[in-house]
Coordinates of C-alpha atoms in Angstrom, one line a residue:
Chain A
M106 CA 7.9 -10.3 -22.9
E107 CA 5.6 -7.7 -24.4
K108 CA 4.8 -4.9 -22.0
Q109 CA 1.1 -5.0 -22.4
F110 CA 1.1 -8.8 -21.9
I111 CA 2.9 -8.4 -18.6
F112 CA 0.4 -5.8 -17.5
E113 CA -2.4 -8.3 -18.3
Q114 CA -0.7 -10.9 -16.2
V115 CA -0.2 -8.6 -13.2
K116 CA -3.8 -7.4 -13.5
E117 CA -5.0 -11.0 -13.4
M118 CA -2.8 -11.9 -10.5
W119 CA -3.9 -8.9 -8.4
N120 CA -7.6 -9.3 -9.3
N121 CA -7.5 -12.9 -8.1
S122 CA -5.0 -13.0 -5.2
I123 CA -5.2 -9.8 -3.1
A124 CA -7.5 -10.8 -0.3
F125 CA -8.7 -7.3 0.6
N126 CA -9.5 -6.4 -3.0
S127 CA -11.6 -9.5 -3.4
L128 CA -13.4 -8.8 -0.2
L129 CA -14.4 -5.4 -1.5
G130 CA -15.0 -6.5 -5.0
F131 CA -12.4 -4.3 -6.7
N132 CA -11.7 -5.2 -10.3
I133 CA -8.7 -3.7 -12.2
T134 CA -10.0 -2.9 -15.6
E135 CA -7.1 -0.9 -17.1
M136 CA -3.4 -0.9 -16.4
T137 CA -0.9 1.1 -18.5
E138 CA 2.2 3.2 -17.7
E139 CA 0.1 6.4 -17.6
H140 CA -3.4 5.4 -16.6
A141 CA -5.2 2.8 -14.5
E142 CA -8.8 2.1 -13.7
I143 CA -10.6 0.0 -11.1
K144 CA -14.4 -0.7 -11.1
F145 CA -16.5 -2.1 -8.3
N146 CA -20.2 -2.5 -7.6
W147 CA -22.2 -1.4 -4.6
Q148 CA -22.6 -4.0 -1.9
D149 CA -24.3 -3.5 1.5
K150 CA -21.2 -4.5 3.3
L151 CA -19.5 -1.4 2.0
M152 CA -21.9 0.9 3.9
G153 CA -20.3 3.4 6.2
N154 CA -23.2 4.2 8.4
P155 CA -26.2 2.3 9.8
V156 CA -28.9 4.1 7.9
Q157 CA -27.7 5.5 4.5
K158 CA -26.5 3.6 1.5
I159 CA -23.2 5.5 1.3
L160 CA -19.7 4.1 0.9
H161 CA -17.6 4.0 4.0
G162 CA -14.8 6.5 3.7
G163 CA -12.3 3.7 4.1
V164 CA -13.6 2.0 0.9
T165 CA -12.9 5.2 -1.0
A166 CA -9.4 5.6 0.5
S167 CA -8.8 1.9 -0.2
V168 CA -9.7 2.0 -3.9
L169 CA -7.8 5.3 -4.4
D170 CA -4.7 3.8 -2.8
M171 CA -5.0 0.7 -5.0
V172 CA -5.6 2.3 -8.3
G173 CA -2.7 4.7 -7.7
G174 CA -0.5 1.7 -7.0
V175 CA -1.6 0.0 -10.2
V176 CA -0.5 2.9 -12.5
I177 CA 2.7 3.2 -10.6
S178 CA 3.4 -0.6 -10.9
A179 CA 2.9 -0.5 -14.6
N180 CA 5.2 2.5 -14.9
M181 CA 7.9 0.6 -12.8
I182 CA 7.6 -2.5 -15.0
S183 CA 7.8 -0.5 -18.2
R184 CA 11.3 0.8 -17.1
I185 CA 12.8 -2.7 -16.6
A186 CA 15.3 -3.6 -19.3
K187 CA 14.5 -7.1 -20.6
P188 CA 11.9 -7.9 -18.0
D189 CA 11.4 -11.4 -16.7
H190 CA 9.3 -12.9 -13.9
K191 CA 12.0 -12.5 -11.3
K192 CA 12.9 -8.9 -12.1
I193 CA 9.2 -8.0 -12.2
A194 CA 8.5 -9.7 -8.8
D195 CA 11.6 -8.0 -7.3
K196 CA 10.6 -4.6 -8.5
L197 CA 6.9 -4.9 -7.4
S198 CA 8.0 -6.1 -3.9
K199 CA 9.6 -2.7 -3.4
L200 CA 6.4 -0.8 -4.1
S201 CA 4.8 0.7 -1.0
T202 CA 2.6 3.7 -0.2
I203 CA 4.4 6.5 1.7
D204 CA 1.4 8.7 2.1
L205 CA -2.1 9.1 0.8
R206 CA -4.4 12.1 0.8
T207 CA -8.1 11.6 0.2
D208 CA -10.5 14.5 -0.5
F209 CA -14.1 13.6 -0.1
L210 CA -16.3 15.7 -2.3
R211 CA -19.7 14.1 -2.2
P212 CA -21.5 11.2 -0.4
G213 CA -20.5 7.9 -2.0
K214 CA -23.8 7.0 -3.6
G215 CA -24.1 4.8 -6.6
E216 CA -24.5 1.4 -8.2
T217 CA -21.1 1.2 -9.8
F218 CA -17.9 3.1 -8.9
I219 CA -15.0 3.9 -11.2
A220 CA -11.6 4.8 -9.7
T221 CA -9.0 6.2 -12.1
A222 CA -5.3 7.2 -11.6
R223 CA -2.7 9.0 -13.6
I224 CA 0.9 9.4 -12.7
I225 CA 2.2 12.9 -12.1
R226 CA 5.7 12.3 -10.9
H227 CA 8.0 9.5 -12.1
G228 CA 11.3 8.9 -10.3
S229 CA 13.8 6.2 -9.5
K230 CA 12.9 6.5 -5.7
V231 CA 9.5 8.0 -5.4
A232 CA 6.5 8.4 -7.7
V233 CA 3.3 10.3 -7.2
A234 CA -0.2 9.6 -8.6
R235 CA -3.5 11.5 -8.6
M236 CA -6.7 9.6 -8.4
E237 CA -10.4 10.2 -8.8
L238 CA -13.6 8.3 -7.9
H239 CA -16.8 8.7 -9.8
N240 CA -20.1 6.8 -9.9
E241 CA -21.9 5.4 -12.9
K242 CA -23.6 8.8 -13.4
G243 CA -20.3 10.6 -13.7
E244 CA -20.7 12.3 -10.3
H245 CA -17.3 13.1 -8.8
I246 CA -17.1 11.5 -5.3
A247 CA -13.5 11.9 -4.3
F248 CA -10.0 13.0 -5.2
G249 CA -6.8 11.4 -4.0
T250 CA -3.0 12.0 -4.1
G251 CA -0.6 9.2 -3.3
T252 CA 3.1 9.2 -2.8
Y253 CA 4.7 5.8 -3.4
M254 CA 8.2 4.3 -2.8
V255 CA 9.3 2.5 -6.0
Chain B
M160 CA -28.7 11.6 29.9
E161 CA -25.2 11.2 31.3
K162 CA -22.5 12.0 28.7
Q163 CA -20.6 8.8 29.3
F164 CA -23.8 6.7 29.1
I165 CA -24.5 8.3 25.7
F166 CA -21.0 7.5 24.5
E167 CA -21.5 3.9 25.5
Q168 CA -24.7 3.7 23.5
V169 CA -23.2 5.2 20.4
K170 CA -20.2 2.9 20.7
E171 CA -22.5 -0.1 20.9
M172 CA -24.6 1.0 18.0
W173 CA -21.5 1.6 15.8
N174 CA -19.8 -1.6 16.8
N175 CA -22.9 -3.6 15.8
S176 CA -24.4 -1.7 12.9
I177 CA -21.8 -0.3 10.6
A178 CA -21.4 -2.9 8.0
F179 CA -17.9 -2.1 6.9
N180 CA -16.5 -2.0 10.4
S181 CA -18.0 -5.4 11.1
L182 CA -16.5 -6.7 7.9
L183 CA -13.1 -5.6 9.0
G184 CA -13.5 -6.6 12.7
F185 CA -13.1 -3.0 14.1
N186 CA -14.2 -2.7 17.7
I187 CA -14.5 0.7 19.4
T188 CA -12.9 0.3 22.8
E189 CA -12.8 3.9 24.0
M190 CA -14.9 7.0 23.2
T191 CA -14.5 10.3 25.1
E192 CA -14.5 13.9 24.0
E193 CA -10.7 14.0 23.8
H194 CA -9.6 10.4 23.0
A195 CA -10.9 7.4 21.1
E196 CA -9.5 3.9 20.5
I197 CA -10.4 1.0 18.1
K198 CA -8.9 -2.5 18.3
F199 CA -8.9 -5.2 15.6
N200 CA -7.3 -8.5 15.1
W201 CA -5.3 -9.8 12.1
Q202 CA -7.4 -11.7 9.6
D203 CA -6.2 -13.1 6.3
K204 CA -8.8 -11.2 4.4
L205 CA -7.1 -7.9 5.5
M206 CA -4.0 -8.8 3.5
G207 CA -2.8 -6.2 1.0
N208 CA -0.6 -8.4 -1.2
P209 CA -0.6 -12.0 -2.4
V210 CA 2.5 -13.1 -0.4
Q211 CA 3.1 -11.1 2.7
K212 CA 1.0 -11.1 5.9
I213 CA 0.7 -7.3 5.9
L214 CA -2.4 -5.1 6.2
H215 CA -3.8 -3.5 3.1
G216 CA -3.1 0.2 3.1
G217 CA -6.9 0.7 2.8
V218 CA -7.5 -1.1 6.1
T219 CA -5.1 1.3 7.8
A220 CA -6.8 4.4 6.2
S221 CA -10.2 3.0 7.1
V222 CA -9.4 2.5 10.8
L223 CA -7.7 5.9 11.1
D224 CA -10.7 7.6 9.4
M225 CA -13.1 5.7 11.7
V226 CA -11.2 6.4 15.0
G227 CA -10.9 10.1 14.2
G228 CA -14.7 10.2 13.5
V229 CA -15.3 8.5 16.9
V230 CA -13.4 11.1 19.0
I231 CA -15.0 13.9 17.0
S232 CA -18.5 12.5 17.4
A233 CA -18.0 12.3 21.2
N234 CA -16.9 15.9 21.1
M235 CA -19.9 17.0 19.1
I236 CA -22.3 15.1 21.5
S237 CA -20.6 16.7 24.6
R238 CA -21.5 20.1 23.2
I239 CA -25.3 19.5 22.9
A240 CA -27.3 21.2 25.6
K241 CA -29.8 18.7 27.1
P242 CA -29.0 15.9 24.7
D243 CA -31.8 13.5 23.7
H244 CA -31.9 10.8 21.0
K245 CA -33.2 13.1 18.3
K246 CA -30.7 15.8 18.9
I247 CA -27.9 13.3 19.0
A248 CA -29.0 11.6 15.8
D249 CA -29.4 15.0 14.1
K250 CA -25.9 16.0 15.1
L251 CA -24.2 12.8 14.1
S252 CA -25.9 12.8 10.7
K253 CA -24.0 16.0 9.9
L254 CA -20.6 14.4 10.6
S255 CA -18.6 13.7 7.4
T256 CA -14.9 13.4 6.5
I257 CA -13.7 16.3 4.4
D258 CA -10.1 15.0 3.9
L259 CA -7.8 12.4 5.4
R260 CA -4.0 12.1 5.2
T261 CA -2.4 8.8 6.0
D262 CA 1.3 8.4 6.6
F263 CA 2.5 4.8 6.4
L264 CA 5.6 4.4 8.5
R265 CA 6.1 0.6 8.7
P266 CA 4.6 -2.5 7.1
G267 CA 1.4 -3.4 8.9
K268 CA 2.5 -6.6 10.6
G269 CA 0.9 -7.8 13.8
E270 CA -1.7 -9.9 15.6
T271 CA -3.7 -7.1 17.2
F272 CA -3.8 -3.5 16.0
I273 CA -4.7 -0.4 18.1
A274 CA -5.8 2.8 16.5
T275 CA -6.0 5.9 18.6
A276 CA -7.3 9.4 18.0
R277 CA -7.2 12.8 19.8
I278 CA -8.8 16.0 18.8
I279 CA -6.6 18.9 17.8
R280 CA -9.1 21.4 16.5
H281 CA -12.7 21.9 17.9
G282 CA -15.0 24.1 16.0
S283 CA -18.6 24.7 15.2
K284 CA -18.1 23.9 11.5
V285 CA -14.9 21.9 11.2
A286 CA -12.9 19.7 13.6
V287 CA -9.5 18.1 13.1
A288 CA -8.2 14.9 14.7
R289 CA -4.8 13.2 14.7
M290 CA -4.6 9.4 14.7
E291 CA -2.0 6.7 15.1
L292 CA -1.9 3.0 14.5
H293 CA 0.3 0.6 16.5
N294 CA 0.5 -3.2 16.7
E295 CA 0.5 -5.3 19.9
K296 CA 4.2 -4.8 20.3
G297 CA 3.9 -1.1 20.4
E298 CA 5.4 -0.7 16.9
H299 CA 4.2 2.5 15.2
I300 CA 2.6 1.6 11.8
A301 CA 0.9 4.7 10.7
F302 CA -0.1 8.3 11.4
G303 CA -3.2 10.1 10.2
T304 CA -4.8 13.5 10.1
G305 CA -8.4 14.0 9.4
T306 CA -10.5 17.1 8.8
Y307 CA -14.2 16.6 9.5
M308 CA -17.4 18.6 8.9
V309 CA -19.3 18.7 12.2
Chain C
M158 CA 34.6 15.9 12.6
E159 CA 32.3 15.8 15.6
K160 CA 28.6 15.5 14.7
Q161 CA 27.4 18.4 16.9
F162 CA 30.2 20.6 15.4
I163 CA 29.0 19.8 11.9
F164 CA 25.4 20.6 12.9
E165 CA 26.6 24.0 14.2
Q166 CA 28.3 24.7 10.9
V167 CA 25.3 23.8 8.8
K168 CA 23.1 25.8 11.1
E169 CA 25.3 28.9 10.7
M170 CA 25.5 28.5 7.0
W171 CA 21.7 28.1 6.6
N172 CA 21.0 31.0 8.9
N173 CA 23.2 33.3 6.9
S174 CA 22.9 32.2 3.3
I175 CA 19.4 31.0 2.5
A176 CA 17.8 34.2 1.0
F177 CA 14.2 33.3 1.7
N178 CA 14.9 32.5 5.4
S179 CA 16.7 35.8 5.9
L180 CA 13.8 37.6 4.3
L181 CA 11.4 36.1 6.7
G182 CA 13.7 36.3 9.7
F183 CA 13.9 32.6 10.4
N184 CA 16.6 31.6 12.9
I185 CA 17.5 27.9 13.4
T186 CA 18.0 27.5 17.1
E187 CA 18.3 23.8 17.4
M188 CA 19.6 21.0 15.1
T189 CA 20.0 17.4 16.2
E190 CA 19.2 14.0 14.6
E191 CA 15.9 13.8 16.3
H192 CA 14.7 17.4 16.9
A193 CA 15.0 20.8 15.3
E194 CA 13.7 24.3 16.2
I195 CA 13.4 27.6 14.4
K196 CA 12.4 30.9 16.0
F197 CA 11.3 34.1 14.3
N198 CA 9.7 37.4 15.4
W199 CA 6.6 39.1 14.2
Q200 CA 7.2 41.6 11.4
D201 CA 4.5 43.5 9.6
K202 CA 5.7 42.2 6.2
L203 CA 4.6 38.7 7.3
M204 CA 0.9 39.9 7.5
G205 CA -1.5 37.8 5.5
N206 CA -4.4 40.2 5.2
P207 CA -4.8 43.9 5.0
V208 CA -6.3 44.5 8.4
Q209 CA -5.4 41.8 11.0
K210 CA -1.9 41.2 12.5
I211 CA -1.9 37.6 11.6
L212 CA 0.8 35.5 9.9
H213 CA 0.2 34.7 6.2
G214 CA -0.5 31.0 5.8
G215 CA 2.5 30.9 3.5
V216 CA 4.8 31.9 6.3
T217 CA 3.5 29.1 8.4
A218 CA 3.9 26.6 5.6
S219 CA 7.4 27.9 4.9
V220 CA 8.7 27.6 8.5
L221 CA 7.2 24.1 8.9
D222 CA 8.8 23.0 5.6
M223 CA 12.2 24.4 6.7
V224 CA 12.2 23.1 10.3
G225 CA 11.3 19.6 9.0
G226 CA 14.2 19.9 6.5
V227 CA 16.6 20.8 9.3
V228 CA 15.9 17.7 11.5
I229 CA 16.1 15.5 8.4
S230 CA 19.4 17.0 7.3
A231 CA 20.9 16.4 10.7
N232 CA 19.7 12.8 10.5
M233 CA 21.2 12.4 7.1
I234 CA 24.5 13.8 8.2
S235 CA 24.6 11.6 11.3
R236 CA 24.5 8.5 9.0
I237 CA 27.6 9.4 7.0
A238 CA 30.6 7.3 7.8
K239 CA 33.6 9.6 8.3
P240 CA 31.9 12.8 7.2
D241 CA 33.9 15.5 5.4
H242 CA 32.8 18.7 3.7
K243 CA 32.4 17.1 0.3
K244 CA 30.3 14.1 1.6
I245 CA 28.1 16.4 3.6
A246 CA 27.5 18.8 0.7
D247 CA 26.8 15.9 -1.6
K248 CA 24.3 14.4 0.8
L249 CA 22.5 17.7 1.5
S250 CA 22.2 18.5 -2.2
K251 CA 20.0 15.4 -2.5
L252 CA 17.5 16.7 0.1
S253 CA 14.2 17.9 -1.3
T254 CA 10.6 18.1 -0.1
I255 CA 8.3 15.6 -1.8
D256 CA 5.1 16.8 -0.2
L257 CA 4.0 18.9 2.8
R258 CA 0.7 19.0 4.6
T259 CA -0.1 22.0 6.8
D260 CA -3.0 22.0 9.3
F261 CA -3.9 25.5 10.4
L262 CA -5.4 25.4 13.9
R263 CA -5.6 29.0 15.1
P264 CA -4.9 32.4 13.7
G265 CA -1.1 33.1 13.7
K266 CA -1.0 35.8 16.3
G267 CA 2.0 36.5 18.4
E268 CA 5.3 38.3 19.0
T269 CA 7.6 35.4 18.7
F270 CA 7.0 32.1 16.9
I271 CA 8.6 28.7 17.6
A272 CA 8.6 26.0 15.0
T273 CA 9.7 22.5 16.1
A274 CA 10.2 19.2 14.2
R275 CA 10.8 15.6 15.0
I276 CA 11.6 12.8 12.7
I277 CA 9.0 10.0 12.4
R278 CA 10.4 7.9 9.6
H279 CA 14.0 7.4 8.7
G280 CA 15.0 5.7 5.5
S281 CA 17.6 5.5 2.9
K282 CA 15.3 7.0 0.2
V283 CA 12.5 8.8 2.1
A284 CA 12.1 10.4 5.5
V285 CA 9.1 11.9 7.2
A286 CA 8.9 14.6 9.8
R287 CA 6.1 16.1 11.9
M288 CA 6.2 19.7 12.8
E289 CA 4.4 22.2 15.1
L290 CA 4.2 26.0 15.3
H291 CA 3.5 27.7 18.6
N292 CA 3.6 31.4 19.7
E293 CA 5.4 32.8 22.8
K294 CA 2.4 32.0 25.0
G295 CA 2.5 28.4 24.0
E296 CA -0.6 28.6 21.8
H297 CA -0.6 26.0 19.2
I298 CA -1.0 27.6 15.7
A299 CA -0.3 24.8 13.2
F300 CA 0.7 21.2 12.6
G301 CA 2.6 19.9 9.6
T302 CA 3.8 16.7 8.1
G303 CA 6.5 16.6 5.5
T304 CA 7.8 13.8 3.3
Y305 CA 11.4 14.4 2.1
M306 CA 13.7 12.7 -0.5
V307 CA 17.0 12.0 1.2
Chain D
M242 CA -22.7 46.0 -8.1
E243 CA -21.6 43.8 -11.1
K244 CA -19.9 40.6 -10.0
Q245 CA -16.9 41.1 -12.3
F246 CA -16.5 44.7 -11.1
I247 CA -16.4 43.5 -7.5
F248 CA -13.8 40.9 -8.4
E249 CA -11.6 43.6 -9.9
Q250 CA -11.8 45.7 -6.8
V251 CA -10.9 42.8 -4.5
K252 CA -8.0 41.9 -6.8
E253 CA -6.7 45.4 -6.7
M254 CA -7.0 45.6 -3.0
W255 CA -5.2 42.3 -2.4
N256 CA -2.5 43.1 -4.9
N257 CA -1.8 46.3 -3.1
S258 CA -2.4 45.7 0.5
I259 CA -1.4 42.2 1.6
A260 CA 2.1 42.7 2.9
F261 CA 3.4 39.2 2.3
N262 CA 2.2 39.0 -1.3
S263 CA 3.9 42.4 -2.0
L264 CA 7.1 41.1 -0.4
L265 CA 7.1 38.0 -2.7
G266 CA 5.9 39.9 -5.8
F267 CA 2.6 38.0 -6.2
N268 CA 0.2 39.6 -8.7
I269 CA -3.4 38.3 -9.0
T270 CA -4.1 38.3 -12.7
E271 CA -7.4 36.4 -12.8
M272 CA -10.3 36.1 -10.4
T273 CA -13.6 34.4 -11.3
E274 CA -15.9 32.0 -9.4
E275 CA -14.3 29.0 -11.0
H276 CA -10.7 30.0 -11.8
A277 CA -7.9 32.2 -10.4
E278 CA -4.4 32.9 -11.5
I279 CA -1.4 34.6 -9.9
K280 CA 1.9 35.5 -11.6
F281 CA 5.2 36.4 -10.1
N282 CA 8.8 36.8 -11.4
W283 CA 12.0 35.2 -10.2
Q284 CA 13.8 37.3 -7.6
D285 CA 17.0 36.2 -5.8
K286 CA 15.3 36.7 -2.4
L287 CA 13.0 33.7 -3.3
M288 CA 15.9 31.3 -3.3
G289 CA 15.6 28.3 -1.1
N290 CA 19.2 27.2 -0.9
P291 CA 22.5 28.9 -0.9
V292 CA 23.7 27.7 -4.3
Q293 CA 20.9 26.9 -6.7
K294 CA 18.5 29.4 -8.4
I295 CA 15.5 27.4 -7.2
L296 CA 12.3 28.6 -5.4
H297 CA 12.1 28.0 -1.7
G298 CA 9.4 25.4 -1.0
G299 CA 7.7 28.0 1.2
V300 CA 7.2 30.3 -1.8
T301 CA 5.5 27.5 -3.7
A302 CA 3.2 26.7 -0.7
S303 CA 2.5 30.4 -0.3
V304 CA 1.4 31.1 -3.8
L305 CA -0.7 27.9 -3.9
D306 CA -2.4 28.8 -0.7
M307 CA -3.1 32.3 -2.0
V308 CA -4.4 31.4 -5.4
G309 CA -6.7 28.8 -3.9
G310 CA -8.0 31.5 -1.6
V311 CA -8.6 33.8 -4.5
V312 CA -10.9 31.5 -6.4
I313 CA -12.8 30.6 -3.3
S314 CA -13.2 34.2 -2.3
A315 CA -14.7 34.9 -5.8
N316 CA -17.0 32.0 -5.3
M317 CA -18.1 33.2 -1.9
I318 CA -18.8 36.7 -3.2
S319 CA -20.8 35.4 -6.2
R320 CA -23.2 33.8 -3.7
I321 CA -24.0 37.0 -1.8
A322 CA -27.5 38.3 -2.6
K323 CA -27.3 42.0 -3.4
P324 CA -23.6 42.4 -2.4
D325 CA -22.4 45.6 -0.9
H326 CA -19.1 46.6 0.7
K327 CA -20.1 45.6 4.2
K328 CA -21.5 42.2 3.2
I329 CA -18.4 41.4 1.1
A330 CA -16.0 42.4 3.8
D331 CA -18.0 40.4 6.3
K332 CA -17.9 37.3 4.1
L333 CA -14.2 37.6 3.3
S334 CA -13.3 38.0 6.9
K335 CA -14.6 34.5 7.4
L336 CA -12.3 32.9 4.9
S337 CA -9.4 30.9 6.4
T338 CA -7.3 28.0 5.3
I339 CA -8.0 24.8 7.2
D340 CA -5.4 22.6 5.6
L341 CA -3.1 22.7 2.6
R342 CA -1.2 19.9 0.8
T343 CA 1.6 20.7 -1.5
D344 CA 3.1 18.2 -3.9
F345 CA 6.5 19.3 -5.2
L346 CA 7.1 17.7 -8.7
R347 CA 10.2 19.5 -10.1
P348 CA 12.7 22.0 -8.9
G349 CA 11.2 25.5 -9.0
K350 CA 13.4 26.9 -11.8
G351 CA 12.2 29.7 -14.1
E352 CA 11.9 33.4 -14.9
T353 CA 8.1 33.8 -14.5
F354 CA 5.8 31.5 -12.5
I355 CA 2.1 31.0 -13.0
A356 CA -0.1 29.6 -10.2
T357 CA -3.7 28.6 -11.1
A358 CA -6.6 27.4 -9.0
R359 CA -10.0 25.9 -9.7
I360 CA -12.7 25.1 -7.2
I361 CA -13.6 21.4 -6.7
R362 CA -16.0 21.6 -3.7
H363 CA -18.4 24.4 -3.0
G364 CA -20.2 24.5 0.2
S365 CA -21.8 26.7 2.8
K366 CA -19.1 25.8 5.4
V367 CA -16.1 24.4 3.6
A368 CA -14.7 24.7 0.1
V369 CA -11.9 22.9 -1.6
A370 CA -9.6 24.1 -4.4
R371 CA -6.9 22.4 -6.5
M372 CA -3.9 24.4 -7.5
E373 CA -1.0 24.1 -9.9
L374 CA 2.3 25.9 -10.4
H375 CA 4.0 26.1 -13.8
N376 CA 7.0 28.2 -15.1
E377 CA 7.0 30.3 -18.3
K378 CA 8.0 27.2 -20.3
G379 CA 4.9 25.3 -19.2
E380 CA 6.9 23.0 -16.9
H381 CA 4.8 21.7 -14.1
I382 CA 6.5 22.5 -10.7
A383 CA 3.9 21.7 -8.1
F384 CA 0.4 20.6 -7.3
G385 CA -1.7 21.7 -4.3
T386 CA -5.0 21.0 -2.6
G387 CA -6.4 23.4 -0.1
T388 CA -9.4 23.1 2.2
Y389 CA -10.9 26.4 3.3
M390 CA -13.5 27.6 5.8
V391 CA -15.9 29.9 4.1

């Protein structure tokens, strides 16, 4: 299988079948070995306080965790020799987040949010990604760093 | 107003009016100056992957962020001289998470989840809380540390 | 070899041969699979600013990193079947810190400092420890969390 | 006083009078409101283990904490209206690290090390900086994120 074709399939699967991502409206829009992107739109159910139209901090942490996991999954897949469905599923079943740090820079205001991730440590046991969250105006809302078991 | 009475009111308000907490089923069950607790039940929409009945990492981060904010809010309120509705609302509007670290220890399996927080640094500008997530069997699922602007 | 005997040997070796620990005066005083302790005394060279007798934040981070590594090393060693010098040296050469979070709670004032660590996640690839730093009066100076490759 | 002149003075003072930095050989080579740099050379006393010529993780954490503090200090100073020695000293005495995360990417091998910091959150109470450590070959050794009280 072609690498980019596999990424497309995984992207589709995750966009359609991870319950929590559907609930929050997360849509994976890019998945490569080095970079990933998730977009989502404002919805009132994402409000973190009773009065202000601001994202709940948990939404921010969730999307950063997810987008970091996407780039790391792509990286894991790209290292499989002669990938097939079984090998890919086996490999992905090993992915889990070890720890996640979220730095909140500005209130999460906006209509559309864009979370991006790039990989900063590849490894056979552990990988690390750095993530960012911006709104549609390019305002920088949060930073994240995630350490993942691979 | 009595301190504990105020805490009850804030608890009620937050349980009923924070959209994201309602969405996830979070229920604040304890709120004092030193300790807070949130309980929630398993629901399929909290699933983090397509095949296993395991909490999404973002749910874990969300509840840890929230329960840390609850104990810190109680602590902020308890420091107000002659508290009234306006003073309390003013004070709470200043609370925001600066950064959050989540350590995932075990897969988030369970029927009921209990998040707890205690305060480890009080201050006039910044406060820090440590949080834990357990399931109904007492299995320890995650640790968290949150730094909050107060 | 007896487990506790091995721990004593590793402790001795580290106390005498890690240059940076000698420089800072760190002394490993306890090493078991579940708990470790390092003590060190105030020295002017540990000062972090020109005027106040307060530990440099880097000293705090260093001792927390080290004491976490000690408990994790003991835990790694205790899992070796029929340990001998070669197996132990092989195993320890794999230990490295992946990430470290330090929470500074109070200024690092004191005559003697006690750093303690306990293990919170054991694993074949990754282990996590939580650490604390107190002074001789029992004042709590810092918290730490370290993720280690094992 | 000219801003850049003040930065030069603070740089000189810190390079000469912070005991722990002298001990480790840290030399502040750049200090502006947005960016800071510290250089230091390999010395055997910075070794973190008995056999390999690798930086102790505590050295890495120390220099990242320090370089983050430098950029944040410059930023604090640049916000003082009509700065004089007293105002600057008052302001700097309020600086303290709240929390520090260090991500270790590669073994700390090299002859010369370059730590850099840029500010990612300015504020009247809390500021956040991101830091990096490279060696003379440009290899990326570590990342850091520090939250500081200002």
